[in-house]
PDB file of C-alpha atoms in Angstrom:
ATOM      1  CA  MET O 203      85.205  96.985  94.243  1.00  0.00           C
ATOM      2  CA  ARG O 204      85.538  99.559  91.348  1.00  0.00           C
ATOM      3  CA  ASP O 205      88.504 101.160  93.075  1.00  0.00           C
ATOM      4  CA  ASP O 206      90.412  97.539  93.049  1.00  0.00           C
ATOM      5  CA  ALA O 207      89.649  97.163  89.240  1.00  0.00           C
ATOM      6  CA  ALA O 208      90.968 100.706  88.609  1.00  0.00           C
ATOM      7  CA  ARG O 209      93.946 100.156  90.748  1.00  0.00           C
ATOM      8  CA  ARG O 210      94.707  96.816  88.994  1.00  0.00           C
ATOM      9  CA  ALA O 211      94.345  98.526  85.440  1.00  0.00           C
ATOM     10  CA  ALA O 212      96.516 101.261  86.419  1.00  0.00           C
ATOM     11  CA  ASP O 213      99.274  98.871  87.581  1.00  0.00           C
ATOM     12  CA  GLN O 214      99.048  96.957  84.550  1.00  0.00           C
ATOM     13  CA  LEU O 215      99.357  99.871  82.330  1.00  0.00           C
ATOM     14  CA  ASP O 216     102.440 100.997  84.357  1.00  0.00           C
ATOM     15  CA  ALA O 217     103.744  97.278  83.783  1.00  0.00           C
ATOM     16  CA  ILE O 218     103.031  97.485  79.953  1.00  0.00           C
ATOM     17  CA  ALA O 219     104.682 100.901  79.869  1.00  0.00           C
ATOM     18  CA  SER O 220     107.780  99.456  81.535  1.00  0.00           C
ATOM     19  CA  LEU O 221     107.672  96.415  79.299  1.00  0.00           C
ATOM     20  CA  ASP O 222     107.678  98.773  76.279  1.00  0.00           C
ATOM     21  CA  LEU O 223     110.559 100.842  77.743  1.00  0.00           C
ATOM     22  CA  ALA O 224     112.697  97.654  78.488  1.00  0.00           C
ATOM     23  CA  LEU O 225     112.070  95.851  75.197  1.00  0.00           C
ATOM     24  CA  SER O 226     111.847  98.936  73.004  1.00  0.00           C
ATOM     25  CA  GLY O 227     115.117 100.334  74.419  1.00  0.00           C
ATOM     26  CA  ALA O 228     116.835  97.079  73.637  1.00  0.00           C
ATOM     27  CA  GLY O 229     115.539  97.103  69.982  1.00  0.00           C
ATOM     28  CA  LEU O 230     113.470  94.124  70.467  1.00  0.00           C
ATOM     29  CA  ASP O 231     110.168  93.454  68.828  1.00  0.00           C
ATOM     30  CA  TYR O 232     107.142  92.321  70.832  1.00  0.00           C
ATOM     31  CA  TRP O 233     103.559  92.330  70.326  1.00  0.00           C
ATOM     32  CA  LEU O 234     100.582  92.751  72.990  1.00  0.00           C
ATOM     33  CA  PHE O 235      97.902  90.353  72.482  1.00  0.00           C
ATOM     34  CA  GLY O 236      94.618  89.039  74.377  1.00  0.00           C
ATOM     35  CA  GLY O 237      92.539  91.445  76.425  1.00  0.00           C
ATOM     36  CA  TRP O 238      95.023  94.294  76.719  1.00  0.00           C
ATOM     37  CA  ALA O 239      95.334  94.090  72.824  1.00  0.00           C
ATOM     38  CA  VAL O 240      91.680  94.490  72.248  1.00  0.00           C
ATOM     39  CA  ASP O 241      91.340  97.381  74.829  1.00  0.00           C
ATOM     40  CA  PHE O 242      94.391  99.310  73.044  1.00  0.00           C
ATOM     41  CA  TRP O 243      92.406  98.497  69.672  1.00  0.00           C
ATOM     42  CA  ALA O 244      89.005  99.742  71.014  1.00  0.00           C
ATOM     43  CA  GLY O 245      90.825 102.813  72.756  1.00  0.00           C
ATOM     44  CA  ARG O 246      89.242 102.023  76.183  1.00  0.00           C
ATOM     45  CA  LEU O 247      89.166  99.578  79.069  1.00  0.00           C
ATOM     46  CA  THR O 248      86.650  96.926  78.111  1.00  0.00           C
ATOM     47  CA  ARG O 249      87.018  94.592  81.245  1.00  0.00           C
ATOM     48  CA  ASP O 250      89.116  93.792  84.144  1.00  0.00           C
ATOM     49  CA  HIS O 251      92.258  91.981  83.284  1.00  0.00           C
ATOM     50  CA  ASN O 252      94.224  89.290  85.342  1.00  0.00           C
ATOM     51  CA  ASP O 253      97.604  89.458  83.270  1.00  0.00           C
ATOM     52  CA  ILE O 254      99.315  91.093  80.239  1.00  0.00           C
ATOM     53  CA  ASP O 255      99.885  88.785  77.279  1.00  0.00           C
ATOM     54  CA  ALA O 256     102.655  89.594  74.894  1.00  0.00           C
ATOM     55  CA  ALA O 257     104.551  87.662  72.224  1.00  0.00           C
ATOM     56  CA  ALA O 258     108.160  88.126  70.905  1.00  0.00           C
ATOM     57  CA  TRP O 259     110.562  86.276  68.673  1.00  0.00           C
ATOM     58  CA  ARG O 260     111.866  83.079  70.422  1.00  0.00           C
ATOM     59  CA  ARG O 261     115.418  83.843  69.129  1.00  0.00           C
ATOM     60  CA  ASP O 262     115.541  86.974  71.229  1.00  0.00           C
ATOM     61  CA  TYR O 263     114.666  85.147  74.285  1.00  0.00           C
ATOM     62  CA  ASP O 264     118.213  85.846  76.139  1.00  0.00           C
ATOM     63  CA  LYS O 265     117.992  89.564  75.023  1.00  0.00           C
ATOM     64  CA  ILE O 266     114.268  89.933  76.345  1.00  0.00           C
ATOM     65  CA  ARG O 267     115.299  88.189  79.813  1.00  0.00           C
ATOM     66  CA  ALA O 268     118.349  90.351  80.187  1.00  0.00           C
ATOM     67  CA  ALA O 269     116.287  93.559  79.253  1.00  0.00           C
ATOM     68  CA  LEU O 270     113.479  92.758  81.732  1.00  0.00           C
ATOM     69  CA  LEU O 271     115.749  91.738  84.430  1.00  0.00           C
ATOM     70  CA  ALA O 272     117.649  94.999  84.025  1.00  0.00           C
ATOM     71  CA  ALA O 273     114.228  96.878  84.147  1.00  0.00           C
ATOM     72  CA  GLY O 274     113.386  95.228  87.665  1.00  0.00           C
ATOM     73  CA  TRP O 275     111.200  92.509  86.177  1.00  0.00           C
ATOM     74  CA  ARG O 276     111.622  89.081  87.999  1.00  0.00           C
ATOM     75  CA  HIS O 277     111.412  85.887  86.235  1.00  0.00           C
ATOM     76  CA  THR O 278     108.344  83.898  87.592  1.00  0.00           C
ATOM     77  CA  PRO O 279     107.898  80.570  85.740  1.00  0.00           C
ATOM     78  CA  LEU O 280     104.810  78.622  85.996  1.00  0.00           C
ATOM     79  CA  GLU O 281     104.418  75.088  86.725  1.00  0.00           C
ATOM     80  CA  ASP O 282     103.305  74.293  83.210  1.00  0.00           C
ATOM     81  CA  ASP O 283     105.925  76.300  81.564  1.00  0.00           C
ATOM     82  CA  ALA O 284     108.264  73.280  80.811  1.00  0.00           C
ATOM     83  CA  HIS O 285     105.392  71.195  79.654  1.00  0.00           C
ATOM     84  CA  ALA O 286     104.010  73.805  77.196  1.00  0.00           C
ATOM     85  CA  GLN O 287     107.470  74.446  75.914  1.00  0.00           C
ATOM     86  CA  GLU O 288     107.824  70.797  74.959  1.00  0.00           C
ATOM     87  CA  ALA O 289     104.201  70.682  73.439  1.00  0.00           C
ATOM     88  CA  CYS O 290     104.821  73.849  71.317  1.00  0.00           C
ATOM     89  CA  GLU O 291     107.919  73.921  69.568  1.00  0.00           C
ATOM     90  CA  PRO O 292     107.579  76.210  66.577  1.00  0.00           C
ATOM     91  CA  ALA O 293     110.341  77.482  64.064  1.00  0.00           C
ATOM     92  CA  PRO O 294     112.875  79.845  65.579  1.00  0.00           C
ATOM     93  CA  ASN O 295     111.185  82.742  63.602  1.00  0.00           C
ATOM     94  CA  GLU O 296     107.612  82.264  64.613  1.00  0.00           C
ATOM     95  CA  PRO O 297     106.577  84.597  67.190  1.00  0.00           C
ATOM     96  CA  VAL O 298     105.233  82.765  70.353  1.00  0.00           C
ATOM     97  CA  PRO O 299     103.864  84.130  73.784  1.00  0.00           C
ATOM     98  CA  SER O 300     107.150  84.502  75.637  1.00  0.00           C
ATOM     99  CA  ILE O 301     107.098  87.352  78.026  1.00  0.00           C
ATOM    100  CA  ALA O 302     103.874  87.219  80.184  1.00  0.00           C
ATOM    101  CA  ASN O 303     102.247  83.823  80.411  1.00  0.00           C
ATOM    102  CA  ALA O 304      98.697  83.489  79.439  1.00  0.00           C
ATOM    103  CA  ARG O 305      98.249  81.767  82.638  1.00  0.00           C
ATOM    104  CA  ARG O 306      96.002  78.966  81.282  1.00  0.00           C
ATOM    105  CA  PRO O 307      97.222  75.440  81.360  1.00  0.00           C
ATOM    106  CA  GLY O 308      98.596  74.048  78.062  1.00  0.00           C
ATOM    107  CA  ALA O 309      99.289  77.628  76.560  1.00  0.00           C
ATOM    108  CA  CYS O 310     102.391  77.794  74.151  1.00  0.00           C
ATOM    109  CA  SER O 311     104.575  79.688  76.305  1.00  0.00           C
ATOM    110  CA  SER O 312     108.352  79.593  77.127  1.00  0.00           C
ATOM    111  CA  THR O 313     108.402  81.470  80.391  1.00  0.00           C
ATOM    112  CA  SER O 314     106.618  84.136  82.609  1.00  0.00           C
ATOM    113  CA  PHE O 315     108.093  87.376  84.141  1.00  0.00           C
ATOM    114  CA  SER O 316     106.430  89.777  86.605  1.00  0.00           C
ATOM    115  CA  ALA O 317     106.819  93.587  87.172  1.00  0.00           C
ATOM    116  CA  SER O 318     108.316  94.396  90.305  1.00  0.00           C
ATOM    117  CA  ALA O 319     105.989  95.767  92.894  1.00  0.00           C
TER     118      ALA O 319
END
């Protein structure tokens, strides 16, 4: 079990590195939040994670999509994405979760991407 958690953590850290390379390389701002943000702040792995949460400017959506797809990520929308989009319409310059969905119903998200295996 511990090996599985370590493998998942390593895979997610690889995905975070890929995300950073793709978005930073395209000159795009983004922010980690949620569990991984806590772990980076703490400087250690505090728990097992099911996902990676990131926020970016909504105005950069097309550039984010292009950068992630070019880096080998694939678009994997969730069933609740359209409903969350309608329920959460911030001003164009407000950051919102728009890269990796929080994977909870009703979360303010515009889309989800998955790192390629």
